[in-house]
PDB file of C-alpha atoms and ligand atoms in Angstrom:
ATOM      1  CA  MET A  15      15.810 -16.070   1.063  1.00  0.00           C
ATOM      2  CA  LYS A  16      13.806 -12.889   0.533  1.00  0.00           C
ATOM      3  CA  LYS A  17      15.721 -10.191  -1.305  1.00  0.00           C
ATOM      4  CA  ILE A  18      15.410  -6.571  -0.276  1.00  0.00           C
ATOM      5  CA  LEU A  19      16.808  -3.504  -2.010  1.00  0.00           C
ATOM      6  CA  LEU A  20      17.445  -0.552   0.289  1.00  0.00           C
ATOM      7  CA  VAL A  21      18.018   2.854  -1.342  1.00  0.00           C
ATOM      8  CA  GLU A  22      19.281   5.191   1.364  1.00  0.00           C
ATOM      9  CA  ASP A  23      22.005   7.849   1.126  1.00  0.00           C
ATOM     10  CA  GLU A  24      22.759   8.089   4.845  1.00  0.00           C
ATOM     11  CA  THR A  25      25.376   5.383   5.218  1.00  0.00           C
ATOM     12  CA  SER A  26      24.853   4.967   8.975  1.00  0.00           C
ATOM     13  CA  VAL A  27      21.092   4.479   8.541  1.00  0.00           C
ATOM     14  CA  ALA A  28      21.668   2.112   5.625  1.00  0.00           C
ATOM     15  CA  ALA A  29      24.165   0.063   7.643  1.00  0.00           C
ATOM     16  CA  PHE A  30      21.836  -0.078  10.660  1.00  0.00           C
ATOM     17  CA  ILE A  31      18.908  -1.305   8.571  1.00  0.00           C
ATOM     18  CA  LYS A  32      21.009  -3.794   6.648  1.00  0.00           C
ATOM     19  CA  LYS A  33      22.478  -5.269   9.835  1.00  0.00           C
ATOM     20  CA  GLY A  34      19.054  -5.649  11.452  1.00  0.00           C
ATOM     21  CA  LEU A  35      17.346  -7.161   8.415  1.00  0.00           C
ATOM     22  CA  SER A  36      20.277  -9.493   7.703  1.00  0.00           C
ATOM     23  CA  GLU A  37      20.017 -10.816  11.255  1.00  0.00           C
ATOM     24  CA  GLU A  38      16.349 -11.561  10.524  1.00  0.00           C
ATOM     25  CA  GLY A  39      17.396 -13.662   7.552  1.00  0.00           C
ATOM     26  CA  TYR A  40      16.848 -11.254   4.677  1.00  0.00           C
ATOM     27  CA  GLU A  41      19.353 -10.641   1.899  1.00  0.00           C
ATOM     28  CA  VAL A  42      19.812  -6.868   1.723  1.00  0.00           C
ATOM     29  CA  SER A  43      21.446  -4.886  -1.096  1.00  0.00           C
ATOM     30  CA  ILE A  44      22.167  -1.202  -0.623  1.00  0.00           C
ATOM     31  CA  ALA A  45      22.195   1.654  -3.143  1.00  0.00           C
ATOM     32  CA  LEU A  46      23.391   5.018  -1.869  1.00  0.00           C
ATOM     33  CA  ASP A  47      21.743   7.177  -4.537  1.00  0.00           C
ATOM     34  CA  GLY A  48      18.636   7.094  -6.694  1.00  0.00           C
ATOM     35  CA  THR A  49      20.360   6.448 -10.011  1.00  0.00           C
ATOM     36  CA  THR A  50      22.204   3.389  -8.700  1.00  0.00           C
ATOM     37  CA  GLY A  51      18.995   2.275  -7.006  1.00  0.00           C
ATOM     38  CA  LEU A  52      17.143   2.329 -10.308  1.00  0.00           C
ATOM     39  CA  GLU A  53      19.881   0.363 -12.072  1.00  0.00           C
ATOM     40  CA  MET A  54      19.854  -2.262  -9.345  1.00  0.00           C
ATOM     41  CA  ALA A  55      16.056  -2.463  -9.280  1.00  0.00           C
ATOM     42  CA  MET A  56      15.958  -2.957 -13.057  1.00  0.00           C
ATOM     43  CA  SER A  57      18.719  -5.570 -13.273  1.00  0.00           C
ATOM     44  CA  ASN A  58      17.782  -7.750 -10.277  1.00  0.00           C
ATOM     45  CA  SER A  59      14.652  -9.291  -8.896  1.00  0.00           C
ATOM     46  CA  PHE A  60      13.712  -8.092  -5.407  1.00  0.00           C
ATOM     47  CA  ASP A  61      10.825  -9.062  -3.148  1.00  0.00           C
ATOM     48  CA  LEU A  62      10.748  -5.658  -1.491  1.00  0.00           C
ATOM     49  CA  ILE A  63      12.250  -2.245  -2.193  1.00  0.00           C
ATOM     50  CA  ILE A  64      12.761   0.258   0.635  1.00  0.00           C
ATOM     51  CA  LEU A  65      13.157   3.825  -0.597  1.00  0.00           C
ATOM     52  CA  ASP A  66      14.319   6.910   1.217  1.00  0.00           C
ATOM     53  CA  ILE A  67      12.608   9.987  -0.257  1.00  0.00           C
ATOM     54  CA  MET A  68      15.389  12.591  -0.148  1.00  0.00           C
ATOM     55  CA  LEU A  69      18.147  11.059  -2.281  1.00  0.00           C
ATOM     56  CA  PRO A  70      20.859  12.343  -4.585  1.00  0.00           C
ATOM     57  CA  GLY A  71      20.276  11.548  -8.250  1.00  0.00           C
ATOM     58  CA  LEU A  72      16.648  10.490  -8.601  1.00  0.00           C
ATOM     59  CA  ASN A  73      14.620  11.132  -5.461  1.00  0.00           C
ATOM     60  CA  GLY A  74      12.573   8.326  -3.917  1.00  0.00           C
ATOM     61  CA  ILE A  75       9.314   9.399  -5.514  1.00  0.00           C
ATOM     62  CA  GLU A  76      10.798   9.606  -9.024  1.00  0.00           C
ATOM     63  CA  LEU A  77      12.507   6.285  -8.412  1.00  0.00           C
ATOM     64  CA  CYS A  78       9.246   4.677  -7.287  1.00  0.00           C
ATOM     65  CA  ARG A  79       7.474   5.886 -10.451  1.00  0.00           C
ATOM     66  CA  ALA A  80      10.280   4.575 -12.650  1.00  0.00           C
ATOM     67  CA  ILE A  81      10.248   1.169 -10.934  1.00  0.00           C
ATOM     68  CA  ARG A  82       6.453   0.913 -11.166  1.00  0.00           C
ATOM     69  CA  LYS A  83       6.594   1.457 -14.945  1.00  0.00           C
ATOM     70  CA  GLN A  84       8.531  -1.811 -15.206  1.00  0.00           C
ATOM     71  CA  ASN A  85       7.253  -3.710 -12.213  1.00  0.00           C
ATOM     72  CA  LYS A  86       3.703  -3.366 -10.931  1.00  0.00           C
ATOM     73  CA  SER A  87       3.916  -6.009  -8.260  1.00  0.00           C
ATOM     74  CA  VAL A  88       7.109  -5.544  -6.223  1.00  0.00           C
ATOM     75  CA  ALA A  89       6.356  -4.251  -2.721  1.00  0.00           C
ATOM     76  CA  ILE A  90       7.646  -0.715  -2.088  1.00  0.00           C
ATOM     77  CA  LEU A  91       8.079   0.914   1.322  1.00  0.00           C
ATOM     78  CA  PHE A  92       8.989   4.584   1.702  1.00  0.00           C
ATOM     79  CA  LEU A  93      11.146   5.940   4.485  1.00  0.00           C
ATOM     80  CA  THR A  94      10.632   9.623   4.994  1.00  0.00           C
ATOM     81  CA  ALA A  95      11.845  12.284   7.359  1.00  0.00           C
ATOM     82  CA  LEU A  96       9.298  14.591   5.824  1.00  0.00           C
ATOM     83  CA  GLY A  97       6.469  13.973   8.246  1.00  0.00           C
ATOM     84  CA  THR A  98       3.957  16.303   6.662  1.00  0.00           C
ATOM     85  CA  SER A  99       0.820  14.756   5.293  1.00  0.00           C
ATOM     86  CA  GLU A 100       1.372  16.568   1.997  1.00  0.00           C
ATOM     87  CA  ASN A 101       4.628  14.772   1.375  1.00  0.00           C
ATOM     88  CA  ILE A 102       3.181  11.453   2.456  1.00  0.00           C
ATOM     89  CA  VAL A 103       0.302  11.885   0.056  1.00  0.00           C
ATOM     90  CA  VAL A 104       2.675  12.753  -2.778  1.00  0.00           C
ATOM     91  CA  GLY A 105       4.761   9.699  -1.970  1.00  0.00           C
ATOM     92  CA  LEU A 106       1.879   7.260  -1.831  1.00  0.00           C
ATOM     93  CA  GLY A 107       0.491   8.746  -5.015  1.00  0.00           C
ATOM     94  CA  ALA A 108       3.693   7.470  -6.611  1.00  0.00           C
ATOM     95  CA  GLU A 109       2.349   3.972  -5.918  1.00  0.00           C
ATOM     96  CA  ALA A 110       4.300   2.882  -2.893  1.00  0.00           C
ATOM     97  CA  ASP A 111       2.558   0.335  -0.678  1.00  0.00           C
ATOM     98  CA  ASP A 112       3.396   1.791   2.693  1.00  0.00           C
ATOM     99  CA  TYR A 113       5.566   4.364   4.422  1.00  0.00           C
ATOM    100  CA  LEU A 114       7.464   4.805   7.662  1.00  0.00           C
ATOM    101  CA  ILE A 115       8.407   8.150   9.160  1.00  0.00           C
ATOM    102  CA  LYS A 116      11.946   8.707  10.466  1.00  0.00           C
ATOM    103  CA  PRO A 117      13.086   8.328  13.116  1.00  0.00           C
ATOM    104  CA  PHE A 118      11.616   4.877  13.644  1.00  0.00           C
ATOM    105  CA  LYS A 119      12.448   1.898  15.822  1.00  0.00           C
ATOM    106  CA  PHE A 120      13.865  -1.109  14.018  1.00  0.00           C
ATOM    107  CA  ILE A 121      10.971  -3.255  15.279  1.00  0.00           C
ATOM    108  CA  GLU A 122       8.527  -0.942  13.463  1.00  0.00           C
ATOM    109  CA  LEU A 123      10.451  -1.334  10.235  1.00  0.00           C
ATOM    110  CA  LEU A 124      10.587  -5.097  10.694  1.00  0.00           C
ATOM    111  CA  ALA A 125       6.796  -5.247  11.223  1.00  0.00           C
ATOM    112  CA  ARG A 126       6.212  -3.360   7.958  1.00  0.00           C
ATOM    113  CA  VAL A 127       8.719  -5.464   6.052  1.00  0.00           C
ATOM    114  CA  LYS A 128       7.158  -8.726   7.250  1.00  0.00           C
ATOM    115  CA  SER A 129       3.653  -7.544   6.499  1.00  0.00           C
ATOM    116  CA  LEU A 130       4.536  -6.320   2.985  1.00  0.00           C
ATOM    117  CA  LEU A 131       6.307  -9.576   2.148  1.00  0.00           C
ATOM    118  CA  ARG A 132       3.384 -11.628   3.500  1.00  0.00           C
ATOM    119  CA  ARG A 133       0.978  -9.585   1.400  1.00  0.00           C
ATOM    120  CA  SER A 134       2.942 -10.017  -1.812  1.00  0.00           C
ATOM    121  CA  GLU A 135       3.075 -13.780  -1.169  1.00  0.00           C
ATOM    122  CA  LYS A 136      -0.674 -13.833  -0.664  1.00  0.00           C
ATOM    123  CA  THR A 137      -1.259 -11.900  -3.884  1.00  0.00           C
ATOM    124  CA  ALA A 138       0.974 -14.310  -5.785  1.00  0.00           C
ATOM    125  CA  SER A 139      -0.794 -17.415  -4.447  1.00  0.00           C
ATOM    126  CA  SER A 140      -4.279 -16.028  -5.062  1.00  0.00           C
ATOM    127  CA  GLN A 141      -3.266 -15.240  -8.639  1.00  0.00           C
ATOM    128  CA  ASN A 142      -2.150 -18.823  -9.092  1.00  0.00           C
ATOM    129  CA  SER A 143      -5.289 -20.403  -7.680  1.00  0.00           C
ATOM    130  CA  GLY A 144      -7.370 -19.027 -10.565  1.00  0.00           C
ATOM    131  CA  SER A 145     -10.636 -19.036  -8.631  1.00  0.00           C
ATOM    132  CA  GLU A 146     -13.066 -16.619 -10.214  1.00  0.00           C
ATOM    133  CA  GLU A 147     -14.660 -14.203  -7.812  1.00  0.00           C
ATOM    134  CA  GLN A 148     -16.892 -11.293  -8.679  1.00  0.00           C
ATOM    135  CA  PHE A 149     -18.383  -8.773  -6.329  1.00  0.00           C
ATOM    136  CA  GLN A 150     -20.979  -6.112  -6.993  1.00  0.00           C
ATOM    137  CA  LEU A 151     -22.505  -3.167  -5.190  1.00  0.00           C
ATOM    138  CA  GLY A 152     -24.792  -0.960  -7.254  1.00  0.00           C
ATOM    139  CA  ASP A 153     -22.826  -0.006 -10.368  1.00  0.00           C
ATOM    140  CA  LEU A 154     -19.518  -0.995  -8.743  1.00  0.00           C
ATOM    141  CA  LEU A 155     -18.043  -4.256 -10.031  1.00  0.00           C
ATOM    142  CA  VAL A 156     -14.903  -5.934  -8.736  1.00  0.00           C
ATOM    143  CA  ASN A 157     -13.522  -8.934 -10.572  1.00  0.00           C
ATOM    144  CA  ASN A 158     -10.973 -10.566  -8.305  1.00  0.00           C
ATOM    145  CA  TYR A 159      -9.869 -12.972 -11.046  1.00  0.00           C
ATOM    146  CA  THR A 160      -8.820 -10.290 -13.517  1.00  0.00           C
ATOM    147  CA  LYS A 161      -8.263  -7.715 -10.696  1.00  0.00           C
ATOM    148  CA  THR A 162     -10.384  -5.196 -12.538  1.00  0.00           C
ATOM    149  CA  VAL A 163     -12.701  -2.599 -11.036  1.00  0.00           C
ATOM    150  CA  ARG A 164     -15.506  -0.786 -12.844  1.00  0.00           C
ATOM    151  CA  ARG A 165     -18.278   1.631 -12.051  1.00  0.00           C
ATOM    152  CA  GLY A 166     -20.747   1.138 -14.833  1.00  0.00           C
ATOM    153  CA  GLU A 167     -18.699   1.432 -18.022  1.00  0.00           C
ATOM    154  CA  ARG A 168     -15.849   3.306 -16.357  1.00  0.00           C
ATOM    155  CA  VAL A 169     -12.756   1.237 -15.600  1.00  0.00           C
ATOM    156  CA  ILE A 170     -11.059   2.323 -12.362  1.00  0.00           C
ATOM    157  CA  SER A 171      -7.309   1.897 -12.060  1.00  0.00           C
ATOM    158  CA  LEU A 172      -6.174   1.170  -8.487  1.00  0.00           C
ATOM    159  CA  THR A 173      -2.805   0.608  -6.862  1.00  0.00           C
ATOM    160  CA  SER A 174      -2.344  -2.770  -5.188  1.00  0.00           C
ATOM    161  CA  THR A 175      -3.037  -1.370  -1.719  1.00  0.00           C
ATOM    162  CA  GLU A 176      -6.144   0.488  -2.862  1.00  0.00           C
ATOM    163  CA  TYR A 177      -7.328  -2.698  -4.511  1.00  0.00           C
ATOM    164  CA  ARG A 178      -6.880  -4.810  -1.372  1.00  0.00           C
ATOM    165  CA  LEU A 179      -8.735  -2.161   0.588  1.00  0.00           C
ATOM    166  CA  LEU A 180     -11.642  -2.149  -1.847  1.00  0.00           C
ATOM    167  CA  LEU A 181     -11.758  -5.943  -1.879  1.00  0.00           C
ATOM    168  CA  LEU A 182     -12.026  -5.994   1.918  1.00  0.00           C
ATOM    169  CA  PHE A 183     -14.881  -3.488   1.805  1.00  0.00           C
ATOM    170  CA  ILE A 184     -16.819  -5.157  -0.981  1.00  0.00           C
ATOM    171  CA  LYS A 185     -16.510  -8.593   0.641  1.00  0.00           C
ATOM    172  CA  ASN A 186     -17.917  -7.001   3.811  1.00  0.00           C
ATOM    173  CA  GLN A 187     -20.340  -4.584   2.214  1.00  0.00           C
ATOM    174  CA  LYS A 188     -22.771  -2.843   4.607  1.00  0.00           C
ATOM    175  CA  LYS A 189     -20.572  -3.867   7.544  1.00  0.00           C
ATOM    176  CA  VAL A 190     -18.832  -1.067   9.443  1.00  0.00           C
ATOM    177  CA  LEU A 191     -15.098  -1.817   9.599  1.00  0.00           C
ATOM    178  CA  SER A 192     -12.919  -0.178  12.235  1.00  0.00           C
ATOM    179  CA  ARG A 193      -9.545   1.332  11.380  1.00  0.00           C
ATOM    180  CA  LEU A 194      -7.841  -1.437  13.355  1.00  0.00           C
ATOM    181  CA  GLU A 195      -9.709  -4.179  11.490  1.00  0.00           C
ATOM    182  CA  ILE A 196      -8.741  -2.536   8.201  1.00  0.00           C
ATOM    183  CA  LEU A 197      -5.120  -2.121   9.306  1.00  0.00           C
ATOM    184  CA  GLU A 198      -4.961  -5.794  10.241  1.00  0.00           C
ATOM    185  CA  GLU A 199      -6.643  -7.118   7.075  1.00  0.00           C
ATOM    186  CA  VAL A 200      -4.978  -4.869   4.517  1.00  0.00           C
ATOM    187  CA  TRP A 201      -1.624  -4.057   6.120  1.00  0.00           C
ATOM    188  CA  GLY A 202      -1.264  -7.177   8.268  1.00  0.00           C
ATOM    189  CA  ILE A 203      -0.561  -5.084  11.353  1.00  0.00           C
ATOM    190  CA  ASN A 204      -2.545  -5.831  14.496  1.00  0.00           C
ATOM    191  CA  PHE A 205      -1.676  -2.886  16.677  1.00  0.00           C
ATOM    192  CA  ASP A 206      -2.399   0.815  16.432  1.00  0.00           C
ATOM    193  CA  MET A 207       0.674   2.440  14.974  1.00  0.00           C
ATOM    194  CA  GLY A 208      -0.723   5.893  15.569  1.00  0.00           C
ATOM    195  CA  THR A 209      -0.644   6.720  11.869  1.00  0.00           C
ATOM    196  CA  ASN A 210      -3.444   7.821   9.596  1.00  0.00           C
ATOM    197  CA  VAL A 211      -2.504   5.426   6.830  1.00  0.00           C
ATOM    198  CA  VAL A 212      -6.022   3.944   6.709  1.00  0.00           C
ATOM    199  CA  ASP A 213      -7.634   7.371   6.333  1.00  0.00           C
ATOM    200  CA  VAL A 214      -5.117   8.369   3.674  1.00  0.00           C
ATOM    201  CA  TYR A 215      -5.903   5.264   1.598  1.00  0.00           C
ATOM    202  CA  VAL A 216      -9.648   5.505   2.125  1.00  0.00           C
ATOM    203  CA  ASN A 217      -9.419   9.019   0.683  1.00  0.00           C
ATOM    204  CA  TYR A 218      -7.451   7.827  -2.342  1.00  0.00           C
ATOM    205  CA  LEU A 219      -9.935   5.064  -2.977  1.00  0.00           C
ATOM    206  CA  ARG A 220     -12.904   7.351  -2.470  1.00  0.00           C
ATOM    207  CA  LYS A 221     -11.539   9.895  -4.948  1.00  0.00           C
ATOM    208  CA  LYS A 222     -11.160   7.226  -7.614  1.00  0.00           C
ATOM    209  CA  LEU A 223     -14.573   5.691  -6.926  1.00  0.00           C
ATOM    210  CA  GLU A 224     -16.254   9.096  -7.022  1.00  0.00           C
ATOM    211  CA  ALA A 225     -14.537  10.468 -10.122  1.00  0.00           C
ATOM    212  CA  ASN A 226     -16.872  12.143 -12.622  1.00  0.00           C
ATOM    213  CA  GLY A 227     -19.403  12.885  -9.886  1.00  0.00           C
ATOM    214  CA  ALA A 228     -20.331   9.274  -9.126  1.00  0.00           C
ATOM    215  CA  THR A 229     -22.300   8.777  -5.891  1.00  0.00           C
ATOM    216  CA  ARG A 230     -20.524   8.032  -2.616  1.00  0.00           C
ATOM    217  CA  LEU A 231     -20.206   4.354  -1.715  1.00  0.00           C
ATOM    218  CA  LEU A 232     -17.452   4.510   0.872  1.00  0.00           C
ATOM    219  CA  HIS A 233     -18.903   6.238   3.918  1.00  0.00           C
ATOM    220  CA  THR A 234     -17.329   7.493   7.141  1.00  0.00           C
ATOM    221  CA  VAL A 235     -19.065   6.324  10.305  1.00  0.00           C
ATOM    222  CA  ILE A 236     -17.910   8.880  12.847  1.00  0.00           C
ATOM    223  CA  GLY A 237     -16.104   7.334  15.795  1.00  0.00           C
ATOM    224  CA  MET A 238     -16.441   3.828  14.298  1.00  0.00           C
ATOM    225  CA  GLY A 239     -14.698   3.519  10.957  1.00  0.00           C
ATOM    226  CA  TYR A 240     -15.851   3.083   7.386  1.00  0.00           C
ATOM    227  CA  VAL A 241     -18.543   1.203   5.499  1.00  0.00           C
ATOM    228  CA  LEU A 242     -19.115   0.424   1.827  1.00  0.00           C
ATOM    229  CA  LYS A 243     -22.777   0.654   0.896  1.00  0.00           C
ATOM    230  CA  GLU A 244     -25.148   2.514  -1.369  1.00  0.00           C
ATOM    231  CA  SER A 245     -26.037   5.999  -0.160  1.00  0.00           C
ATOM    232  CA  ASP A 246     -28.945   6.653   2.137  1.00  0.00           C
ATOM    233  CA  GLU A 247     -29.990   9.580   4.310  1.00  0.00           C
ATOM    234  CA  ASP A 248     -28.341   8.164   7.449  1.00  0.00           C
ATOM    235  CA  THR A 249     -24.844   8.817   6.228  1.00  0.00           C
ATOM    236  CA  ASN A 250     -22.987  11.618   4.548  1.00  0.00           C
TER     237      ASN A 250
HETATM  238 CA1   CA B 323      18.117  10.844   2.503  1.00  0.00          CA
END
């Protein structure tokens, strides 16, 4: 049974989520504040951690950072009532894998939970298979065996979601990928959720790829999506 930790201080919301996820066959533990959440996350093994952002004790973002110091691989989903892009960006910068804005329908939460758990299973099995895969575009090198990314000599540190996104692009280099295709491949969601999560992550990835003035590889194709390729005059 998949184990989920839910850190949420609103008891009614926590109870609602726990009831729904338990009915779907998940084992859900609840922490009502950030400090307890951290203790539970450190002393148990969870497949997924769902974090509210506004919490007493440690807030969700601080909690996410603290968990990530110990555990790079556990899937983390933020719940936030703070629907501004600024807060979302801050939250994802703390290395969560996805976010959901309150209020949400339970079915939306369930879709995210299933997709995050499927992704972490996939990552685990591909790590076990040990097949060596290397991809290159210009000075960009992705080693899918060691999960390392470099541009020339510079090592680029990516979160797991950024890495999956880059892997999709480099496996499909020069091909224009639509937001929906990206959402389906990277987030495992095959319908338009009306969020800008793809754009947010493309921007994160782009910033890291272009650090120190490196040339643009990840291009916007207006009205179509994104493409990874070496620069030419047709794109910006
Ligand atoms: Ca709260």
